[in-house]
Amino acid sequence: MPETAEPAAPPSAPRGRLTPKSITIWTLVGLVGAAGWAMLALSRGEEVSAAWMVAAALGSYAIAYRFYSRFIATRVLRADKNRATPAERLDNGVDFHPTDRRVLLGHHFAAIAGAGPLVGPVLAAQMGYLPGTIWIIVGVIFAGAVQDMVTLFFSMRRDGKSLGQMARDEIGPVGGAAALIAVFAIMIILLAVLALVVVNALAGSPWGTFSIAMTIPIAFLMGFYLRVLRPGRVTEVSVIGVALLLVAIVAGNWVAESSWADTFTLSPGALVIWLVVYGFVASVLPVWVLLAPRDYLSTFMKIGTITLLALGVVIALPNMKMDAVTDFASRGDGPVFAGSLFPFVFITIACGALSGFHALVSSGTTPKMIQKETQVRMIGYGSMLMESFVAVMAMVAACIIDPGLYFAMNAPAGVIGDSVQSASEAVANLGYSITPDQLAAAAKAVEEESLLSRTGGAPTLAVGMSEIFSQVVGGHGMKAFWYHFAIMFEALFILTTVDAGTRVGRFMLQDMLGNVYKPFKNVSWKPGLWFASAVVVGAWGYFLWVGVHDPLGGIYQLFPLFGIANQLLAAVALAVATTLLIKSGRLKWAWITAIPLGWDVAVTLTASWQKIFSEDPKIGFFAQRDVYAQAIDDGKVLAPAKNMDDMHTVVTNCTVDGVLSALFAVLIILVLADATRVCVKAIRNPAETRLDEAPYVESRYVAPAELWPTAEEKAELAEAGLGSEGGLRKESAGAGSSS
């Protein structure tokens, strides 16, 4: 039956009452945000304090969460606290497990916050701080956070089914099959790219390797503590976990300077093996043992570091040295990446504003662990706002350093050469200035031999973070410490996405195989979960292994597809969400996902078209292939190739990337076309519309919707004989009562 039979607004979703006090507070919040936006947008050549960017972001987020997310949760989705979630109904202690909202918030945030919010804004800074900042903040409010929350809600209503399986069940066999293929293929690429960033960050870093390795036994302890020793005592285990994490971080620095340094100094190849083993183990173990507590633990470091960075900005008040909008925004010939502002800024900045990868987590681990439907707002929308703020701080870190240093670090060696003299001259040709002595001094300050062509965004972010932190604590002499701390922080940030992503990939593959062999549909069936996990880690592990041994092979071959593939995945998620809103009788609210869908489709298909058909070899895959093919005929070797074998590899890579870009675009168009057909049919014949939704079961679980219980929720918890952690009502307590 369509969901229109449900009440328009369940009593479990109270609407906030505006009082004179709250009106005053929210007016002040709005004024702070507006002042921040005004200072960023109206500056004309003069430097602007980075604190205004923090004000614009936090003011916007607060208003969006308080009003827009509440509207979607209560009026559009009609989240019902009286309806049992899959975690309660199907609790098996492996994949389905009611998890305390605070732990789950940490897990979900850690799982979605990978390389994107750290690296994308840094790269997009070449076009100035304003375009990227607008997209990060506006994009997350109206697109990214909406996608995450709505996908989580609909997956939860379908026993935690994956995005691809929901597309197959709700859109149809053609669009569904296209979605399943596209989503799984893109997932493997995304995981391999994320793992590559971890390898690059940890290779040769005993401090980072030791500290991150120690988070695994700490997570085991936290999981055992919550499950066996002190069920539900989240505050206690948080204090213990954070204390041990801080010890691990400090001890990592000691290890790096001790005789143990060689033990934890791993080669890229060794790191690949350890990552594959870790990804497999994290995917098959019960979710409460390692994955959820480790992600929760990682969140403390992530949020703590970003909060300290924001406080550092407010205290040190560094100015934005990058222009608000650079000439590269209009010319499209930037040295960091080629292409015009539209569409490539919106492709480069993915995870901080809108990311298809998030929809995989929102239809993967999280819907199988959430206690109450009413928690989708905090976990789905709130987590995405947190990640967006990470992206804003990454933009700040990139834009407070000297633009000359920024371009020297992010332009490839083919543009700036391999010496500080050539780099200084090349930067001057770009319209900025930095002396050879300044470049050498910047590298010396962070104890690096060179900062030239440290592309990828991560080193630039680390330099920016060290600049801010050193102004607050330790002065110039602490820059090297803060730089290496930031590198380790980035690796931890991204690793938590790899482990959760592997588990999500396992769910996706099991859903796909379940269409052929039904036992796979039970995602906790041991033979199925072991087989699917092995396939997933084997797939991304293969691309990663080849990539670290061949700078032009493996994942490097597919790396150029990362941004477009991720945003095409978002198009699938938003198409499924829009279809489900219409099919469930919410046509008048379908615009909340349809508008961001239209924007995302325009961006991604435009980018795909340019990547396939552009005659500029810096943009078009096939144009670049033709340049290298002609050079082979002429007997020439072009960078980055070093010999003729490399030249042939580049030709192959360009061909593969071009073909895959076209294939992904076609698959997404098929999904959109089939979704449109289903939506039109549902609008014309609503009575014949059927939803593949789990039946209603009344919940016996009691838990708050937000971090802190309201007065009404406190009374309900007290009546049920429960503390603030929540759980099953005492009269029906049993399996799954601990969270």
PDB file of N, CA and C in Angstrom, residues 535-614:
ATOM      1  N   VAL A 535      35.612 -10.715  -2.287  1.00  0.00           N
ATOM      2  CA  VAL A 535      35.531 -10.157  -3.640  1.00  0.00           C
ATOM      3  C   VAL A 535      35.750  -8.647  -3.624  1.00  0.00           C
ATOM      4  N   VAL A 536      35.113  -7.965  -2.671  1.00  0.00           N
ATOM      5  CA  VAL A 536      35.212  -6.502  -2.611  1.00  0.00           C
ATOM      6  C   VAL A 536      36.641  -6.053  -2.305  1.00  0.00           C
ATOM      7  N   VAL A 537      37.241  -6.621  -1.245  1.00  0.00           N
ATOM      8  CA  VAL A 537      38.610  -6.197  -0.915  1.00  0.00           C
ATOM      9  C   VAL A 537      39.592  -6.633  -2.000  1.00  0.00           C
ATOM     10  N   GLY A 538      39.301  -7.779  -2.632  1.00  0.00           N
ATOM     11  CA  GLY A 538      40.170  -8.218  -3.725  1.00  0.00           C
ATOM     12  C   GLY A 538      40.121  -7.258  -4.897  1.00  0.00           C
ATOM     13  N   ALA A 539      38.929  -6.718  -5.186  1.00  0.00           N
ATOM     14  CA  ALA A 539      38.779  -5.809  -6.325  1.00  0.00           C
ATOM     15  C   ALA A 539      39.499  -4.487  -6.090  1.00  0.00           C
ATOM     16  N   TRP A 540      39.184  -3.801  -4.964  1.00  0.00           N
ATOM     17  CA  TRP A 540      39.864  -2.515  -4.749  1.00  0.00           C
ATOM     18  C   TRP A 540      41.328  -2.725  -4.369  1.00  0.00           C
ATOM     19  N   GLY A 541      41.631  -3.865  -3.723  1.00  0.00           N
ATOM     20  CA  GLY A 541      43.021  -4.158  -3.387  1.00  0.00           C
ATOM     21  C   GLY A 541      43.880  -4.364  -4.615  1.00  0.00           C
ATOM     22  N   TYR A 542      43.311  -4.975  -5.667  1.00  0.00           N
ATOM     23  CA  TYR A 542      44.069  -5.180  -6.909  1.00  0.00           C
ATOM     24  C   TYR A 542      44.451  -3.847  -7.538  1.00  0.00           C
ATOM     25  N   PHE A 543      43.473  -2.952  -7.693  1.00  0.00           N
ATOM     26  CA  PHE A 543      43.762  -1.645  -8.298  1.00  0.00           C
ATOM     27  C   PHE A 543      44.763  -0.861  -7.451  1.00  0.00           C
ATOM     28  N   LEU A 544      44.655  -0.994  -6.133  1.00  0.00           N
ATOM     29  CA  LEU A 544      45.571  -0.289  -5.247  1.00  0.00           C
ATOM     30  C   LEU A 544      46.983  -0.858  -5.350  1.00  0.00           C
ATOM     31  N   TRP A 545      47.103  -2.170  -5.352  1.00  0.00           N
ATOM     32  CA  TRP A 545      48.415  -2.825  -5.428  1.00  0.00           C
ATOM     33  C   TRP A 545      49.144  -2.450  -6.711  1.00  0.00           C
ATOM     34  N   VAL A 546      48.452  -2.521  -7.827  1.00  0.00           N
ATOM     35  CA  VAL A 546      49.082  -2.161  -9.106  1.00  0.00           C
ATOM     36  C   VAL A 546      49.465  -0.690  -9.105  1.00  0.00           C
ATOM     37  N   GLY A 547      48.612   0.152  -8.526  1.00  0.00           N
ATOM     38  CA  GLY A 547      48.878   1.585  -8.517  1.00  0.00           C
ATOM     39  C   GLY A 547      50.131   1.966  -7.751  1.00  0.00           C
ATOM     40  N   VAL A 548      50.357   1.323  -6.589  1.00  0.00           N
ATOM     41  CA  VAL A 548      51.532   1.702  -5.804  1.00  0.00           C
ATOM     42  C   VAL A 548      52.827   1.164  -6.409  1.00  0.00           C
ATOM     43  N   HIS A 549      52.721   0.205  -7.337  1.00  0.00           N
ATOM     44  CA  HIS A 549      53.916  -0.326  -7.981  1.00  0.00           C
ATOM     45  C   HIS A 549      54.120   0.225  -9.388  1.00  0.00           C
ATOM     46  N   ASP A 550      53.096   0.864  -9.925  1.00  0.00           N
ATOM     47  CA  ASP A 550      53.194   1.445 -11.268  1.00  0.00           C
ATOM     48  C   ASP A 550      52.512   2.808 -11.236  1.00  0.00           C
ATOM     49  N   PRO A 551      53.303   3.897 -11.292  1.00  0.00           N
ATOM     50  CA  PRO A 551      52.706   5.237 -11.171  1.00  0.00           C
ATOM     51  C   PRO A 551      51.718   5.597 -12.271  1.00  0.00           C
ATOM     52  N   LEU A 552      51.628   4.768 -13.299  1.00  0.00           N
ATOM     53  CA  LEU A 552      50.656   5.026 -14.367  1.00  0.00           C
ATOM     54  C   LEU A 552      49.596   3.926 -14.461  1.00  0.00           C
ATOM     55  N   GLY A 553      49.656   2.959 -13.551  1.00  0.00           N
ATOM     56  CA  GLY A 553      48.746   1.820 -13.647  1.00  0.00           C
ATOM     57  C   GLY A 553      47.809   1.710 -12.474  1.00  0.00           C
ATOM     58  N   GLY A 554      47.028   0.628 -12.450  1.00  0.00           N
ATOM     59  CA  GLY A 554      46.128   0.370 -11.330  1.00  0.00           C
ATOM     60  C   GLY A 554      45.143   1.495 -11.111  1.00  0.00           C
ATOM     61  N   ILE A 555      45.064   1.935  -9.853  1.00  0.00           N
ATOM     62  CA  ILE A 555      44.081   2.958  -9.525  1.00  0.00           C
ATOM     63  C   ILE A 555      44.435   4.297 -10.151  1.00  0.00           C
ATOM     64  N   TYR A 556      45.721   4.522 -10.461  1.00  0.00           N
ATOM     65  CA  TYR A 556      46.072   5.765 -11.139  1.00  0.00           C
ATOM     66  C   TYR A 556      45.401   5.847 -12.509  1.00  0.00           C
ATOM     67  N   GLN A 557      45.153   4.676 -13.092  1.00  0.00           N
ATOM     68  CA  GLN A 557      44.453   4.639 -14.371  1.00  0.00           C
ATOM     69  C   GLN A 557      43.035   5.163 -14.249  1.00  0.00           C
ATOM     70  N   LEU A 558      42.397   4.896 -13.097  1.00  0.00           N
ATOM     71  CA  LEU A 558      40.996   5.262 -12.904  1.00  0.00           C
ATOM     72  C   LEU A 558      40.817   6.517 -12.065  1.00  0.00           C
ATOM     73  N   PHE A 559      41.914   7.054 -11.505  1.00  0.00           N
ATOM     74  CA  PHE A 559      41.833   8.210 -10.614  1.00  0.00           C
ATOM     75  C   PHE A 559      41.087   9.391 -11.239  1.00  0.00           C
ATOM     76  N   PRO A 560      41.298   9.698 -12.538  1.00  0.00           N
ATOM     77  CA  PRO A 560      40.586  10.843 -13.126  1.00  0.00           C
ATOM     78  C   PRO A 560      39.065  10.720 -13.119  1.00  0.00           C
ATOM     79  N   LEU A 561      38.561   9.498 -12.899  1.00  0.00           N
ATOM     80  CA  LEU A 561      37.108   9.298 -12.898  1.00  0.00           C
ATOM     81  C   LEU A 561      36.489   9.556 -11.531  1.00  0.00           C
ATOM     82  N   PHE A 562      37.316   9.769 -10.511  1.00  0.00           N
ATOM     83  CA  PHE A 562      36.824   9.813  -9.131  1.00  0.00           C
ATOM     84  C   PHE A 562      35.715  10.843  -8.937  1.00  0.00           C
ATOM     85  N   GLY A 563      35.986  12.099  -9.302  1.00  0.00           N
ATOM     86  CA  GLY A 563      35.030  13.167  -9.039  1.00  0.00           C
ATOM     87  C   GLY A 563      33.721  12.980  -9.776  1.00  0.00           C
ATOM     88  N   ILE A 564      33.790  12.722 -11.074  1.00  0.00           N
ATOM     89  CA  ILE A 564      32.572  12.563 -11.868  1.00  0.00           C
ATOM     90  C   ILE A 564      31.790  11.331 -11.419  1.00  0.00           C
ATOM     91  N   ALA A 565      32.504  10.220 -11.174  1.00  0.00           N
ATOM     92  CA  ALA A 565      31.826   8.988 -10.767  1.00  0.00           C
ATOM     93  C   ALA A 565      31.089   9.189  -9.452  1.00  0.00           C
ATOM     94  N   ASN A 566      31.708   9.895  -8.530  1.00  0.00           N
ATOM     95  CA  ASN A 566      31.075  10.130  -7.230  1.00  0.00           C
ATOM     96  C   ASN A 566      29.798  10.953  -7.380  1.00  0.00           C
ATOM     97  N   GLN A 567      29.836  11.965  -8.225  1.00  0.00           N
ATOM     98  CA  GLN A 567      28.650  12.802  -8.394  1.00  0.00           C
ATOM     99  C   GLN A 567      27.579  12.109  -9.238  1.00  0.00           C
ATOM    100  N   LEU A 568      27.979  11.229 -10.148  1.00  0.00           N
ATOM    101  CA  LEU A 568      26.989  10.429 -10.864  1.00  0.00           C
ATOM    102  C   LEU A 568      26.264   9.496  -9.892  1.00  0.00           C
ATOM    103  N   LEU A 569      26.986   9.007  -8.912  1.00  0.00           N
ATOM    104  CA  LEU A 569      26.374   8.167  -7.885  1.00  0.00           C
ATOM    105  C   LEU A 569      25.326   8.955  -7.108  1.00  0.00           C
ATOM    106  N   ALA A 570      25.617  10.240  -6.848  1.00  0.00           N
ATOM    107  CA  ALA A 570      24.633  11.094  -6.172  1.00  0.00           C
ATOM    108  C   ALA A 570      23.376  11.238  -7.012  1.00  0.00           C
ATOM    109  N   ALA A 571      23.542  11.278  -8.327  1.00  0.00           N
ATOM    110  CA  ALA A 571      22.372  11.373  -9.208  1.00  0.00           C
ATOM    111  C   ALA A 571      21.486  10.138  -9.064  1.00  0.00           C
ATOM    112  N   VAL A 572      22.104   8.962  -8.938  1.00  0.00           N
ATOM    113  CA  VAL A 572      21.327   7.738  -8.727  1.00  0.00           C
ATOM    114  C   VAL A 572      20.553   7.826  -7.416  1.00  0.00           C
ATOM    115  N   ALA A 573      21.244   8.253  -6.346  1.00  0.00           N
ATOM    116  CA  ALA A 573      20.604   8.333  -5.034  1.00  0.00           C
ATOM    117  C   ALA A 573      19.435   9.316  -5.036  1.00  0.00           C
ATOM    118  N   LEU A 574      19.635  10.481  -5.622  1.00  0.00           N
ATOM    119  CA  LEU A 574      18.577  11.486  -5.655  1.00  0.00           C
ATOM    120  C   LEU A 574      17.420  11.051  -6.555  1.00  0.00           C
ATOM    121  N   ALA A 575      17.736  10.305  -7.625  1.00  0.00           N
ATOM    122  CA  ALA A 575      16.674   9.788  -8.495  1.00  0.00           C
ATOM    123  C   ALA A 575      15.821   8.765  -7.745  1.00  0.00           C
ATOM    124  N   VAL A 576      16.472   7.873  -6.999  1.00  0.00           N
ATOM    125  CA  VAL A 576      15.737   6.884  -6.203  1.00  0.00           C
ATOM    126  C   VAL A 576      14.899   7.585  -5.138  1.00  0.00           C
ATOM    127  N   ALA A 577      15.485   8.575  -4.465  1.00  0.00           N
ATOM    128  CA  ALA A 577      14.762   9.302  -3.419  1.00  0.00           C
ATOM    129  C   ALA A 577      13.542  10.024  -3.982  1.00  0.00           C
ATOM    130  N   THR A 578      13.710  10.679  -5.129  1.00  0.00           N
ATOM    131  CA  THR A 578      12.594  11.394  -5.757  1.00  0.00           C
ATOM    132  C   THR A 578      11.490  10.420  -6.165  1.00  0.00           C
ATOM    133  N   THR A 579      11.902   9.289  -6.734  1.00  0.00           N
ATOM    134  CA  THR A 579      10.930   8.274  -7.137  1.00  0.00           C
ATOM    135  C   THR A 579      10.126   7.770  -5.938  1.00  0.00           C
ATOM    136  N   LEU A 580      10.804   7.528  -4.823  1.00  0.00           N
ATOM    137  CA  LEU A 580      10.121   7.010  -3.644  1.00  0.00           C
ATOM    138  C   LEU A 580       9.208   8.054  -3.012  1.00  0.00           C
ATOM    139  N   LEU A 581       9.612   9.316  -3.051  1.00  0.00           N
ATOM    140  CA  LEU A 581       8.725  10.363  -2.542  1.00  0.00           C
ATOM    141  C   LEU A 581       7.429  10.404  -3.349  1.00  0.00           C
ATOM    142  N   ILE A 582       7.543  10.310  -4.661  1.00  0.00           N
ATOM    143  CA  ILE A 582       6.360  10.360  -5.526  1.00  0.00           C
ATOM    144  C   ILE A 582       5.508   9.104  -5.358  1.00  0.00           C
ATOM    145  N   LYS A 583       6.157   7.946  -5.334  1.00  0.00           N
ATOM    146  CA  LYS A 583       5.406   6.698  -5.203  1.00  0.00           C
ATOM    147  C   LYS A 583       4.698   6.591  -3.853  1.00  0.00           C
ATOM    148  N   SER A 584       5.235   7.238  -2.837  1.00  0.00           N
ATOM    149  CA  SER A 584       4.639   7.132  -1.505  1.00  0.00           C
ATOM    150  C   SER A 584       3.627   8.236  -1.224  1.00  0.00           C
ATOM    151  N   GLY A 585       3.201   8.937  -2.283  1.00  0.00           N
ATOM    152  CA  GLY A 585       2.160   9.931  -2.116  1.00  0.00           C
ATOM    153  C   GLY A 585       2.633  11.283  -1.644  1.00  0.00           C
ATOM    154  N   ARG A 586       3.906  11.579  -1.824  1.00  0.00           N
ATOM    155  CA  ARG A 586       4.459  12.860  -1.373  1.00  0.00           C
ATOM    156  C   ARG A 586       4.855  13.740  -2.558  1.00  0.00           C
ATOM    157  N   LEU A 587       4.051  13.736  -3.598  1.00  0.00           N
ATOM    158  CA  LEU A 587       4.387  14.467  -4.817  1.00  0.00           C
ATOM    159  C   LEU A 587       4.668  15.941  -4.539  1.00  0.00           C
ATOM    160  N   LYS A 588       3.885  16.563  -3.656  1.00  0.00           N
ATOM    161  CA  LYS A 588       4.063  17.999  -3.428  1.00  0.00           C
ATOM    162  C   LYS A 588       5.380  18.316  -2.731  1.00  0.00           C
ATOM    163  N   TRP A 589       6.018  17.286  -2.146  1.00  0.00           N
ATOM    164  CA  TRP A 589       7.314  17.501  -1.494  1.00  0.00           C
ATOM    165  C   TRP A 589       8.477  16.955  -2.323  1.00  0.00           C
ATOM    166  N   ALA A 590       8.212  16.427  -3.494  1.00  0.00           N
ATOM    167  CA  ALA A 590       9.278  15.795  -4.285  1.00  0.00           C
ATOM    168  C   ALA A 590      10.355  16.788  -4.714  1.00  0.00           C
ATOM    169  N   TRP A 591      10.040  18.086  -4.669  1.00  0.00           N
ATOM    170  CA  TRP A 591      11.016  19.088  -5.091  1.00  0.00           C
ATOM    171  C   TRP A 591      12.256  19.100  -4.200  1.00  0.00           C
ATOM    172  N   ILE A 592      12.147  18.620  -2.961  1.00  0.00           N
ATOM    173  CA  ILE A 592      13.310  18.698  -2.066  1.00  0.00           C
ATOM    174  C   ILE A 592      14.465  17.830  -2.559  1.00  0.00           C
ATOM    175  N   THR A 593      14.156  16.779  -3.308  1.00  0.00           N
ATOM    176  CA  THR A 593      15.224  15.978  -3.927  1.00  0.00           C
ATOM    177  C   THR A 593      15.301  16.193  -5.433  1.00  0.00           C
ATOM    178  N   ALA A 594      14.192  16.593  -6.047  1.00  0.00           N
ATOM    179  CA  ALA A 594      14.187  16.771  -7.505  1.00  0.00           C
ATOM    180  C   ALA A 594      15.043  17.965  -7.934  1.00  0.00           C
ATOM    181  N   ILE A 595      15.011  19.051  -7.163  1.00  0.00           N
ATOM    182  CA  ILE A 595      15.814  20.227  -7.529  1.00  0.00           C
ATOM    183  C   ILE A 595      17.309  19.925  -7.454  1.00  0.00           C
ATOM    184  N   PRO A 596      17.825  19.370  -6.329  1.00  0.00           N
ATOM    185  CA  PRO A 596      19.249  19.010  -6.336  1.00  0.00           C
ATOM    186  C   PRO A 596      19.586  17.945  -7.370  1.00  0.00           C
ATOM    187  N   LEU A 597      18.630  17.060  -7.675  1.00  0.00           N
ATOM    188  CA  LEU A 597      18.860  16.074  -8.728  1.00  0.00           C
ATOM    189  C   LEU A 597      19.081  16.767 -10.067  1.00  0.00           C
ATOM    190  N   GLY A 598      18.217  17.724 -10.400  1.00  0.00           N
ATOM    191  CA  GLY A 598      18.370  18.445 -11.664  1.00  0.00           C
ATOM    192  C   GLY A 598      19.711  19.148 -11.754  1.00  0.00           C
ATOM    193  N   TRP A 599      20.125  19.792 -10.649  1.00  0.00           N
ATOM    194  CA  TRP A 599      21.423  20.477 -10.642  1.00  0.00           C
ATOM    195  C   TRP A 599      22.568  19.482 -10.816  1.00  0.00           C
ATOM    196  N   ASP A 600      22.515  18.377 -10.073  1.00  0.00           N
ATOM    197  CA  ASP A 600      23.590  17.387 -10.134  1.00  0.00           C
ATOM    198  C   ASP A 600      23.691  16.757 -11.517  1.00  0.00           C
ATOM    199  N   VAL A 601      22.553  16.479 -12.130  1.00  0.00           N
ATOM    200  CA  VAL A 601      22.562  15.904 -13.480  1.00  0.00           C
ATOM    201  C   VAL A 601      23.175  16.890 -14.469  1.00  0.00           C
ATOM    202  N   ALA A 602      22.811  18.172 -14.348  1.00  0.00           N
ATOM    203  CA  ALA A 602      23.379  19.186 -15.247  1.00  0.00           C
ATOM    204  C   ALA A 602      24.894  19.267 -15.089  1.00  0.00           C
ATOM    205  N   VAL A 603      25.363  19.229 -13.844  1.00  0.00           N
ATOM    206  CA  VAL A 603      26.804  19.321 -13.583  1.00  0.00           C
ATOM    207  C   VAL A 603      27.538  18.090 -14.098  1.00  0.00           C
ATOM    208  N   THR A 604      27.069  16.911 -13.712  1.00  0.00           N
ATOM    209  CA  THR A 604      27.809  15.693 -14.019  1.00  0.00           C
ATOM    210  C   THR A 604      27.773  15.337 -15.504  1.00  0.00           C
ATOM    211  N   LEU A 605      26.633  15.504 -16.139  1.00  0.00           N
ATOM    212  CA  LEU A 605      26.582  15.173 -17.567  1.00  0.00           C
ATOM    213  C   LEU A 605      27.342  16.196 -18.403  1.00  0.00           C
ATOM    214  N   THR A 606      27.355  17.466 -17.970  1.00  0.00           N
ATOM    215  CA  THR A 606      28.190  18.456 -18.663  1.00  0.00           C
ATOM    216  C   THR A 606      29.661  18.098 -18.526  1.00  0.00           C
ATOM    217  N   ALA A 607      30.074  17.743 -17.316  1.00  0.00           N
ATOM    218  CA  ALA A 607      31.470  17.352 -17.098  1.00  0.00           C
ATOM    219  C   ALA A 607      31.805  16.099 -17.898  1.00  0.00           C
ATOM    220  N   SER A 608      30.895  15.135 -17.918  1.00  0.00           N
ATOM    221  CA  SER A 608      31.130  13.907 -18.689  1.00  0.00           C
ATOM    222  C   SER A 608      31.272  14.221 -20.171  1.00  0.00           C
ATOM    223  N   TRP A 609      30.392  15.085 -20.683  1.00  0.00           N
ATOM    224  CA  TRP A 609      30.454  15.471 -22.094  1.00  0.00           C
ATOM    225  C   TRP A 609      31.804  16.101 -22.428  1.00  0.00           C
ATOM    226  N   GLN A 610      32.255  17.012 -21.567  1.00  0.00           N
ATOM    227  CA  GLN A 610      33.531  17.676 -21.828  1.00  0.00           C
ATOM    228  C   GLN A 610      34.692  16.699 -21.728  1.00  0.00           C
ATOM    229  N   LYS A 611      34.643  15.793 -20.765  1.00  0.00           N
ATOM    230  CA  LYS A 611      35.713  14.813 -20.624  1.00  0.00           C
ATOM    231  C   LYS A 611      35.775  13.853 -21.811  1.00  0.00           C
ATOM    232  N   ILE A 612      34.645  13.635 -22.449  1.00  0.00           N
ATOM    233  CA  ILE A 612      34.607  12.708 -23.587  1.00  0.00           C
ATOM    234  C   ILE A 612      34.892  13.423 -24.901  1.00  0.00           C
ATOM    235  N   PHE A 613      34.298  14.597 -25.099  1.00  0.00           N
ATOM    236  CA  PHE A 613      34.329  15.224 -26.427  1.00  0.00           C
ATOM    237  C   PHE A 613      35.200  16.475 -26.532  1.00  0.00           C
ATOM    238  N   SER A 614      35.706  17.002 -25.419  1.00  0.00           N
ATOM    239  CA  SER A 614      36.521  18.213 -25.508  1.00  0.00           C
ATOM    240  C   SER A 614      37.768  17.981 -26.365  1.00  0.00           C
TER     241      SER A 614
END
